[in-house]
Amino acid sequence: MTSFLNKLLLIYFLFVFNVNNSFGQDIIYAKQVISTLCSNNFHGRGYTNNGVKKASKFIFSELKKNNSNSSKYEFQKFRMPVSVITDLGNLKIDTTILKSGKEYIIHPNSKSCDGKYSIVKTDKTNFKEILTQNLNNSFIAIDTSLTNDKTLKAIVENIIHENTLHAKGVINLVNRNTMQTQDNKPISWVSMEIPIYSFPANAAFIEINFASKQIDKYKTGNVFAIIPGSSDSIIAFTAHYDHIGELGDAVFCGANDNASGVAMILDLYKTFCKEKPKYTIAFIFFTGEEIGLVGSQYFVSHPLIPLSRIKFLLNMDILGSGEDGITIVNSTVFNNEYELLKTINEEKKYLPKIKTRGASNNSDHAPFYNAGVKSFFIYSQGKTGPYHNPADTPENLSLGKYTEIVNLLIDFVNKL
């Protein structure tokens, strides 16, 4: 009897160990992928030192390594214009030298600049007066009191993004050092951001020295894989693999944005390769998201699968936490699918909350949605550092609900 009980206990232990190990292995693999994509060898997955190209080759190698006999994978190569900063000297405001990445950001599409210029700071007290000044040889600094004023929003955004005051440079003072994505089209002025806490009080002059370059036909591409299912209807998982790259000594490695999303759908690829899925499953890794959804727009214009066959698309972007749940863009548009996801989560108790959000063109789901494809953009809420920032590193990711999010997605696909 004792021997029989011992055998039962051993079987139970092995079962529990294997289940826990398979769950843990998901996180181990995700951490390995994130760590690799964020390593110095990938140079922030931008357009200097072939960072983005190295990332695409790594993803392709992972697809090849973990494929099934029926899965197929390929590069979708194309060219696109990109802007890069090739040389960056010290940036000084009055007597204070600022650190690139942490204390200032120059947008790569800015015009090269070398010299010392006066700074004209504008806020609500002098805004009307500034509108009539000649700023051709000055940098205008836009105070947060203006950017936060809804009544002035249109005018201020035109100054920041279009330089309607024809300044030598535009400094957008921001509440935190999180770089805003920019149009990749070259501009004729210097566009930069400085956190308000890094901007010296009563700043009078800026000394700046950098060179930028436009590459009209940069060779890049999306990475694509597909696993045939029992149905020809397609479920598509998407994530962008590019990031901001480098700015002088600062490297934007993009752990949360979006090495986390890449790791998750590579993990899902491994899972769905194990047995024939209910639906045909497509996995698309996009380039050029950070400079205007370029890769996803190219795919929609040159689809490798019929868009009409996509039953649903799940875009994964910023998935490095989850302790506070997830947010789903388009959940108010595709209510039936949202209710299914919500019901699964309530039954399995995967996540503490699923937050709704309406339609938005803020990630790679947007070109598909605008082309009539049902889609969600999912991002997590919880313990992470800032994104579009050098501090977005693997060490600052919790991956607190990684396994639960993966299992929720698998259940969702199987019940669609």
CSV table of C-alpha atoms in Angstrom, one decimal:
chain,number,residue,atom,x,y,z
A,1,MET,CA,0.0,0.0,0.0
A,2,THR,CA,2.8,2.4,0.9
A,3,SER,CA,4.6,1.5,-2.4
A,4,PHE,CA,1.4,2.3,-4.3
A,5,LEU,CA,0.9,5.7,-2.5
A,6,ASN,CA,4.5,6.5,-3.2
A,7,LYS,CA,4.0,5.9,-6.9
A,8,LEU,CA,0.9,8.0,-6.9
A,9,LEU,CA,2.8,10.8,-5.2
A,10,LEU,CA,5.7,10.5,-7.7
A,11,ILE,CA,3.3,10.7,-10.7
A,12,TYR,CA,1.6,13.7,-9.1
A,13,PHE,CA,4.9,15.4,-8.5
A,14,LEU,CA,6.1,14.8,-12.1
A,15,PHE,CA,2.8,16.1,-13.5
A,16,VAL,CA,3.0,19.3,-11.4
A,17,PHE,CA,6.6,19.8,-12.2
A,18,ASN,CA,6.1,19.4,-15.9
A,19,VAL,CA,3.1,21.8,-15.9
A,20,ASN,CA,5.0,24.4,-13.9
A,21,ASN,CA,8.1,23.9,-16.0
A,22,SER,CA,6.2,24.4,-19.2
A,23,PHE,CA,4.7,27.6,-17.9
A,24,GLY,CA,8.1,28.7,-16.6
A,25,GLN,CA,9.7,27.8,-19.9
A,26,ASP,CA,7.5,30.4,-21.6
A,27,ILE,CA,8.9,33.1,-19.4
A,28,ILE,CA,12.5,31.8,-19.7
A,29,TYR,CA,12.2,31.9,-23.5
A,30,ALA,CA,10.7,35.3,-23.5
A,31,LYS,CA,13.4,36.7,-21.3
A,32,GLN,CA,16.1,35.2,-23.6
A,33,VAL,CA,14.5,36.8,-26.6
A,34,ILE,CA,14.1,40.2,-24.9
A,35,SER,CA,17.7,40.1,-23.6
A,36,THR,CA,19.0,39.3,-27.1
A,37,LEU,CA,17.0,42.0,-28.8
A,38,CYS,CA,18.1,44.5,-26.2
A,39,SER,CA,21.8,43.7,-26.3
A,40,ASN,CA,24.4,46.2,-27.4
A,41,ASN,CA,24.9,44.2,-30.6
A,42,PHE,CA,21.5,45.3,-31.8
A,43,HIS,CA,22.1,49.0,-31.3
A,44,GLY,CA,18.6,49.8,-30.2
A,45,ARG,CA,17.1,48.2,-33.4
A,46,GLY,CA,17.4,51.4,-35.3
A,47,TYR,CA,19.0,52.4,-38.5
A,48,THR,CA,22.6,52.9,-37.4
A,49,ASN,CA,25.1,50.0,-37.3
A,50,ASN,CA,22.5,47.8,-39.0
A,51,GLY,CA,20.6,47.3,-35.7
A,52,VAL,CA,17.2,46.8,-37.3
A,53,LYS,CA,18.6,44.4,-39.9
A,54,LYS,CA,20.3,42.3,-37.2
A,55,ALA,CA,16.9,42.1,-35.3
A,56,SER,CA,15.1,40.9,-38.4
A,57,LYS,CA,17.7,38.2,-39.0
A,58,PHE,CA,17.4,37.0,-35.4
A,59,ILE,CA,13.7,36.7,-35.6
A,60,PHE,CA,14.0,34.8,-38.8
A,61,SER,CA,16.5,32.4,-37.2
A,62,GLU,CA,14.1,31.8,-34.3
A,63,LEU,CA,11.2,31.0,-36.7
A,64,LYS,CA,13.5,28.6,-38.5
A,65,LYS,CA,14.7,26.9,-35.3
A,66,ASN,CA,11.2,26.4,-33.9
A,67,ASN,CA,9.3,25.6,-37.0
A,68,SER,CA,7.0,22.6,-37.7
A,69,ASN,CA,7.1,20.6,-41.0
A,70,SER,CA,4.1,22.6,-42.3
A,71,SER,CA,5.0,26.1,-41.3
A,72,LYS,CA,6.5,28.6,-43.8
A,73,TYR,CA,8.5,31.8,-43.2
A,74,GLU,CA,10.0,34.5,-45.3
A,75,PHE,CA,11.3,38.1,-45.5
A,76,GLN,CA,9.2,40.7,-47.1
A,77,LYS,CA,11.9,43.0,-48.3
A,78,PHE,CA,11.4,46.6,-49.4
A,79,ARG,CA,13.1,50.0,-49.1
A,80,MET,CA,12.1,53.1,-47.2
A,81,PRO,CA,13.5,56.5,-46.4
A,82,VAL,CA,15.1,56.9,-42.9
A,83,SER,CA,16.8,59.7,-41.1
A,84,VAL,CA,19.8,59.1,-38.8
A,85,ILE,CA,22.0,61.2,-36.6
A,86,THR,CA,25.6,60.3,-37.6
A,87,ASP,CA,27.6,62.6,-35.3
A,88,LEU,CA,26.6,64.1,-32.0
A,89,GLY,CA,28.8,66.5,-30.0
A,90,ASN,CA,28.1,68.1,-26.6
A,91,LEU,CA,24.9,70.0,-26.1
A,92,LYS,CA,25.1,72.8,-23.7
A,93,ILE,CA,22.5,75.2,-22.3
A,94,ASP,CA,24.3,78.2,-20.8
A,95,THR,CA,27.0,76.4,-18.8
A,96,THR,CA,25.2,73.1,-18.3
A,97,ILE,CA,26.0,70.1,-20.5
A,98,LEU,CA,23.0,67.8,-21.0
A,99,LYS,CA,23.2,64.1,-21.4
A,100,SER,CA,21.8,62.6,-24.6
A,101,GLY,CA,18.8,60.4,-24.2
A,102,LYS,CA,18.3,61.2,-20.5
A,103,GLU,CA,18.2,65.0,-20.6
A,104,TYR,CA,17.5,65.7,-24.2
A,105,ILE,CA,16.5,64.1,-27.4
A,106,ILE,CA,17.1,65.4,-31.0
A,107,HIS,CA,14.7,63.9,-33.6
A,108,PRO,CA,16.8,62.3,-36.3
A,109,ASN,CA,14.9,64.0,-39.1
A,110,SER,CA,16.2,67.4,-37.9
A,111,LYS,CA,18.6,69.5,-40.0
A,112,SER,CA,22.3,69.3,-39.1
A,113,CYS,CA,23.3,72.2,-36.8
A,114,ASP,CA,26.5,73.6,-35.3
A,115,GLY,CA,26.6,76.8,-33.4
A,116,LYS,CA,25.5,78.9,-30.4
A,117,TYR,CA,22.0,80.4,-30.5
A,118,SER,CA,19.7,82.4,-28.2
A,119,ILE,CA,16.8,80.7,-26.5
A,120,VAL,CA,13.4,82.3,-26.4
A,121,LYS,CA,11.1,80.6,-23.9
A,122,THR,CA,7.4,81.1,-24.4
A,123,ASP,CA,4.6,80.5,-21.9
A,124,LYS,CA,1.2,81.9,-21.4
A,125,THR,CA,2.5,85.2,-20.2
A,126,ASN,CA,4.4,86.1,-23.3
A,127,PHE,CA,2.9,83.8,-26.0
A,128,LYS,CA,1.2,86.6,-28.0
A,129,GLU,CA,4.3,88.7,-28.0
A,130,ILE,CA,6.5,85.8,-29.2
A,131,LEU,CA,4.2,85.2,-32.2
A,132,THR,CA,5.4,88.5,-33.8
A,133,GLN,CA,9.2,88.0,-33.1
A,134,ASN,CA,11.9,87.1,-35.7
A,135,LEU,CA,13.2,83.7,-34.5
A,136,ASN,CA,15.3,82.8,-37.5
A,137,ASN,CA,18.5,82.6,-35.5
A,138,SER,CA,16.9,81.4,-32.2
A,139,PHE,CA,15.6,78.3,-30.5
A,140,ILE,CA,12.1,78.6,-29.2
A,141,ALA,CA,11.3,76.6,-26.0
A,142,ILE,CA,7.6,75.7,-25.6
A,143,ASP,CA,6.6,75.6,-22.0
A,144,THR,CA,4.3,72.8,-20.7
A,145,SER,CA,1.7,75.5,-19.7
A,146,LEU,CA,1.1,75.9,-23.4
A,147,THR,CA,1.1,72.3,-24.5
A,148,ASN,CA,-1.4,71.5,-21.7
A,149,ASP,CA,-3.8,74.3,-22.7
A,150,LYS,CA,-6.6,72.8,-24.8
A,151,THR,CA,-7.6,76.2,-26.1
A,152,LEU,CA,-4.2,76.7,-27.7
A,153,LYS,CA,-3.6,73.1,-28.7
A,154,ALA,CA,-3.8,73.5,-32.5
A,155,ILE,CA,-1.6,76.6,-32.6
A,156,VAL,CA,1.0,75.1,-30.3
A,157,GLU,CA,1.1,71.8,-32.1
A,158,ASN,CA,1.7,73.6,-35.4
A,159,ILE,CA,4.6,75.5,-33.8
A,160,ILE,CA,6.1,72.2,-32.5
A,161,HIS,CA,5.6,70.0,-35.5
A,162,GLU,CA,5.5,72.5,-38.4
A,163,ASN,CA,7.7,75.3,-37.0
A,164,THR,CA,5.3,77.9,-38.1
A,165,LEU,CA,7.4,80.6,-36.4
A,166,HIS,CA,10.4,79.7,-38.6
A,167,ALA,CA,12.8,79.3,-35.7
A,168,LYS,CA,16.2,77.8,-36.0
A,169,GLY,CA,15.1,75.1,-33.6
A,170,VAL,CA,12.1,74.1,-31.6
A,171,ILE,CA,12.5,72.7,-28.0
A,172,ASN,CA,9.4,71.0,-26.7
A,173,LEU,CA,9.6,71.0,-22.9
A,174,VAL,CA,8.0,67.8,-21.6
A,175,ASN,CA,7.0,66.5,-18.2
A,176,ARG,CA,9.1,63.3,-18.7
A,177,ASN,CA,11.9,62.2,-21.0
A,178,THR,CA,9.8,60.0,-23.2
A,179,MET,CA,10.5,60.6,-26.9
A,180,GLN,CA,7.5,61.3,-29.1
A,181,THR,CA,7.5,59.5,-32.4
A,182,GLN,CA,8.1,61.7,-35.4
A,183,ASP,CA,7.4,61.8,-39.1
A,184,ASN,CA,10.5,60.5,-40.9
A,185,LYS,CA,10.3,63.3,-43.5
A,186,PRO,CA,13.4,65.6,-43.3
A,187,ILE,CA,12.8,69.0,-41.8
A,188,SER,CA,14.7,72.3,-42.2
A,189,TRP,CA,15.0,73.0,-38.5
A,190,VAL,CA,16.1,71.3,-35.3
A,191,SER,CA,13.3,69.5,-33.4
A,192,MET,CA,14.1,68.4,-29.9
A,193,GLU,CA,12.6,67.5,-26.5
A,194,ILE,CA,13.9,68.4,-23.1
A,195,PRO,CA,12.3,67.3,-19.8
A,196,ILE,CA,11.3,70.4,-17.9
A,197,TYR,CA,13.3,69.3,-14.9
A,198,SER,CA,16.5,69.2,-17.1
A,199,PHE,CA,16.0,72.7,-18.5
A,200,PRO,CA,18.0,75.3,-16.6
A,201,ALA,CA,16.0,78.2,-15.2
A,202,ASN,CA,16.4,81.4,-17.1
A,203,ALA,CA,18.1,79.6,-20.0
A,204,ALA,CA,19.6,82.1,-22.4
A,205,PHE,CA,21.7,80.2,-24.9
A,206,ILE,CA,22.1,76.8,-26.5
A,207,GLU,CA,25.3,75.4,-28.0
A,208,ILE,CA,24.6,72.5,-30.3
A,209,ASN,CA,26.6,70.3,-32.7
A,210,PHE,CA,25.3,67.3,-34.6
A,211,ALA,CA,25.1,66.0,-38.2
A,212,SER,CA,22.1,64.2,-39.6
A,213,LYS,CA,21.7,62.2,-42.8
A,214,GLN,CA,18.7,61.1,-44.9
A,215,ILE,CA,18.9,57.6,-46.5
A,216,ASP,CA,16.4,57.6,-49.3
A,217,LYS,CA,16.3,53.8,-49.9
A,218,TYR,CA,17.2,52.0,-46.7
A,219,LYS,CA,16.9,48.2,-47.2
A,220,THR,CA,14.7,46.6,-44.6
A,221,GLY,CA,11.7,44.3,-44.4
A,222,ASN,CA,8.9,42.6,-42.5
A,223,VAL,CA,9.3,39.0,-41.3
A,224,PHE,CA,6.4,36.7,-42.0
A,225,ALA,CA,5.5,33.1,-40.9
A,226,ILE,CA,2.4,31.1,-41.4
A,227,ILE,CA,1.1,27.8,-39.9
A,228,PRO,CA,-1.7,26.0,-41.9
A,229,GLY,CA,-4.7,25.1,-39.8
A,230,SER,CA,-7.8,23.1,-40.2
A,231,SER,CA,-9.6,26.2,-41.5
A,232,ASP,CA,-8.4,28.6,-44.2
A,233,SER,CA,-9.6,31.5,-42.1
A,234,ILE,CA,-6.6,33.3,-40.6
A,235,ILE,CA,-5.7,34.6,-37.2
A,236,ALA,CA,-2.9,37.0,-37.4
A,237,PHE,CA,-0.5,37.9,-34.6
A,238,THR,CA,1.6,41.0,-35.2
A,239,ALA,CA,4.4,43.0,-33.4
A,240,HIS,CA,6.9,45.5,-34.5
A,241,TYR,CA,10.6,44.7,-33.9
A,242,ASP,CA,12.2,48.1,-34.7
A,243,HIS,CA,12.9,50.8,-32.1
A,244,ILE,CA,14.5,54.2,-31.8
A,245,GLY,CA,18.2,53.1,-32.0
A,246,GLU,CA,21.0,55.3,-30.8
A,247,LEU,CA,21.6,59.0,-30.0
A,248,GLY,CA,25.2,59.6,-29.3
A,249,ASP,CA,26.1,57.4,-26.3
A,250,ALA,CA,22.5,56.7,-25.4
A,251,VAL,CA,21.0,53.4,-26.6
A,252,PHE,CA,17.2,53.0,-26.7
A,253,CYS,CA,17.0,49.2,-26.5
A,254,GLY,CA,13.2,49.1,-26.3
A,255,ALA,CA,12.6,46.2,-23.9
A,256,ASN,CA,8.9,46.9,-23.3
A,257,ASP,CA,8.5,48.6,-26.7
A,258,ASN,CA,8.6,46.2,-28.3
A,259,ALA,CA,11.0,43.3,-27.6
A,260,SER,CA,8.2,42.1,-25.2
A,261,GLY,CA,5.7,41.9,-28.0
A,262,VAL,CA,8.2,40.1,-30.3
A,263,ALA,CA,9.0,37.6,-27.6
A,264,MET,CA,5.3,36.9,-27.0
A,265,ILE,CA,4.4,36.1,-30.6
A,266,LEU,CA,7.6,34.1,-31.1
A,267,ASP,CA,6.5,32.1,-28.0
A,268,LEU,CA,3.0,31.7,-29.5
A,269,TYR,CA,4.6,30.5,-32.8
A,270,LYS,CA,6.4,27.8,-30.8
A,271,THR,CA,3.1,26.8,-29.2
A,272,PHE,CA,1.0,26.6,-32.4
A,273,CYS,CA,3.8,24.7,-34.2
A,274,LYS,CA,3.3,21.8,-31.8
A,275,GLU,CA,0.0,20.6,-33.4
A,276,LYS,CA,-2.2,21.6,-36.3
A,277,PRO,CA,-4.3,24.7,-35.1
A,278,LYS,CA,-8.0,25.3,-35.6
A,279,TYR,CA,-7.3,28.3,-37.8
A,280,THR,CA,-4.4,29.1,-40.1
A,281,ILE,CA,-2.1,31.3,-38.0
A,282,ALA,CA,0.0,34.1,-39.4
A,283,PHE,CA,2.8,35.8,-37.5
A,284,ILE,CA,4.0,39.2,-38.9
A,285,PHE,CA,6.9,41.2,-37.4
A,286,PHE,CA,7.0,44.7,-38.7
A,287,THR,CA,9.8,47.2,-39.4
A,288,GLY,CA,9.4,51.0,-39.3
A,289,GLU,CA,6.6,51.3,-36.7
A,290,GLU,CA,8.4,54.0,-34.8
A,291,ILE,CA,8.7,56.2,-37.9
A,292,GLY,CA,5.1,56.0,-38.9
A,293,LEU,CA,3.8,52.4,-39.2
A,294,VAL,CA,5.8,52.0,-42.4
A,295,GLY,CA,6.1,48.2,-42.3
A,296,SER,CA,2.5,47.5,-41.5
A,297,GLN,CA,1.3,50.0,-44.2
A,298,TYR,CA,3.6,48.3,-46.7
A,299,PHE,CA,2.2,44.8,-45.8
A,300,VAL,CA,-1.4,46.0,-46.2
A,301,SER,CA,-0.5,47.4,-49.6
A,302,HIS,CA,1.5,44.3,-50.6
A,303,PRO,CA,-0.2,41.5,-48.6
A,304,LEU,CA,1.4,38.1,-48.4
A,305,ILE,CA,-2.0,36.6,-47.5
A,306,PRO,CA,-5.5,37.7,-48.6
A,307,LEU,CA,-6.6,40.3,-46.1
A,308,SER,CA,-10.2,39.1,-46.7
A,309,ARG,CA,-9.2,35.8,-45.1
A,310,ILE,CA,-8.1,37.3,-41.8
A,311,LYS,CA,-10.8,36.4,-39.3
A,312,PHE,CA,-9.1,38.5,-36.6
A,313,LEU,CA,-5.8,40.3,-36.0
A,314,LEU,CA,-4.1,40.7,-32.6
A,315,ASN,CA,-1.3,43.3,-32.5
A,316,MET,CA,1.0,43.0,-29.5
A,317,ASP,CA,2.9,46.1,-28.5
A,318,ILE,CA,4.2,46.9,-25.0
A,319,LEU,CA,3.6,43.6,-23.1
A,320,GLY,CA,6.2,43.7,-20.4
A,321,SER,CA,4.0,43.8,-17.3
A,322,GLY,CA,0.3,43.0,-16.7
A,323,GLU,CA,-0.1,43.2,-13.0
A,324,ASP,CA,-2.8,45.9,-13.5
A,325,GLY,CA,-4.3,44.1,-16.5
A,326,ILE,CA,-4.3,44.9,-20.2
A,327,THR,CA,-5.9,47.6,-22.4
A,328,ILE,CA,-7.5,46.7,-25.7
A,329,VAL,CA,-7.7,49.3,-28.4
A,330,ASN,CA,-10.7,48.7,-30.7
A,331,SER,CA,-12.6,46.8,-27.9
A,332,THR,CA,-15.5,49.2,-28.2
A,333,VAL,CA,-15.6,48.6,-32.0
A,334,PHE,CA,-15.6,44.8,-32.0
A,335,ASN,CA,-17.7,44.2,-28.9
A,336,ASN,CA,-18.5,40.5,-29.6
A,337,GLU,CA,-14.8,39.6,-29.6
A,338,TYR,CA,-14.2,41.8,-26.6
A,339,GLU,CA,-17.0,40.1,-24.7
A,340,LEU,CA,-15.5,36.7,-25.6
A,341,LEU,CA,-12.1,37.7,-24.3
A,342,LYS,CA,-13.6,39.2,-21.2
A,343,THR,CA,-15.6,36.0,-20.5
A,344,ILE,CA,-12.6,33.8,-20.8
A,345,ASN,CA,-10.6,36.0,-18.5
A,346,GLU,CA,-13.4,36.0,-15.9
A,347,GLU,CA,-13.7,32.2,-16.0
A,348,LYS,CA,-9.9,31.6,-15.9
A,349,LYS,CA,-9.1,34.6,-13.7
A,350,TYR,CA,-6.0,35.3,-15.8
A,351,LEU,CA,-5.8,39.1,-15.3
A,352,PRO,CA,-7.2,41.5,-12.7
A,353,LYS,CA,-8.7,43.8,-15.4
A,354,ILE,CA,-9.3,44.2,-19.1
A,355,LYS,CA,-9.7,47.9,-19.9
A,356,THR,CA,-11.6,49.1,-23.0
A,357,ARG,CA,-10.5,51.7,-25.5
A,358,GLY,CA,-11.9,52.9,-28.8
A,359,ALA,CA,-10.3,53.1,-32.2
A,360,SER,CA,-6.8,54.7,-32.5
A,361,ASN,CA,-4.1,54.8,-35.1
A,362,ASN,CA,-1.3,54.3,-32.6
A,363,SER,CA,0.2,51.0,-33.6
A,364,ASP,CA,0.5,48.5,-36.4
A,365,HIS,CA,-3.1,47.2,-36.2
A,366,ALA,CA,-4.3,50.6,-37.7
A,367,PRO,CA,-3.5,50.0,-41.4
A,368,PHE,CA,-5.3,46.7,-41.2
A,369,TYR,CA,-8.3,48.1,-39.3
A,370,ASN,CA,-8.5,50.9,-41.9
A,371,ALA,CA,-8.5,48.3,-44.6
A,372,GLY,CA,-11.5,46.5,-43.0
A,373,VAL,CA,-9.7,43.9,-41.0
A,374,LYS,CA,-11.1,43.1,-37.5
A,375,SER,CA,-8.3,43.8,-35.1
A,376,PHE,CA,-7.3,44.5,-31.5
A,377,PHE,CA,-4.2,46.3,-30.2
A,378,ILE,CA,-3.3,44.9,-26.8
A,379,TYR,CA,-0.9,46.5,-24.4
A,380,SER,CA,-0.2,45.7,-20.7
A,381,GLN,CA,-0.5,47.8,-17.6
A,382,GLY,CA,1.8,47.5,-14.6
A,383,LYS,CA,5.3,47.6,-13.3
A,384,THR,CA,7.6,49.0,-16.1
A,385,GLY,CA,9.8,52.0,-16.6
A,386,PRO,CA,9.2,54.7,-19.2
A,387,TYR,CA,9.2,53.7,-22.9
A,388,HIS,CA,11.0,55.6,-25.7
A,389,ASN,CA,13.7,56.1,-23.1
A,390,PRO,CA,17.1,54.6,-22.5
A,391,ALA,CA,15.7,53.2,-19.2
A,392,ASP,CA,13.4,50.8,-21.1
A,393,THR,CA,15.6,47.9,-20.4
A,394,PRO,CA,15.0,44.2,-19.6
A,395,GLU,CA,15.8,44.9,-15.9
A,396,ASN,CA,12.8,47.2,-15.7
A,397,LEU,CA,10.3,44.7,-17.0
A,398,SER,CA,8.3,42.6,-14.5
A,399,LEU,CA,6.7,40.2,-17.0
A,400,GLY,CA,4.3,39.8,-14.1
A,401,LYS,CA,1.4,38.4,-16.1
A,402,TYR,CA,3.3,37.1,-19.1
A,403,THR,CA,2.1,33.5,-18.9
A,404,GLU,CA,-1.5,34.6,-18.2
A,405,ILE,CA,-1.6,36.9,-21.2
A,406,VAL,CA,-0.3,34.1,-23.5
A,407,ASN,CA,-2.8,31.6,-22.2
A,408,LEU,CA,-5.6,34.1,-22.6
A,409,LEU,CA,-4.7,34.7,-26.2
A,410,ILE,CA,-4.5,30.9,-26.9
A,411,ASP,CA,-7.9,30.4,-25.4
A,412,PHE,CA,-9.3,33.3,-27.3
A,413,VAL,CA,-8.1,31.9,-30.6
A,414,ASN,CA,-9.4,28.4,-29.9
A,415,LYS,CA,-12.9,29.8,-29.0
A,416,LEU,CA,-13.3,32.3,-31.8
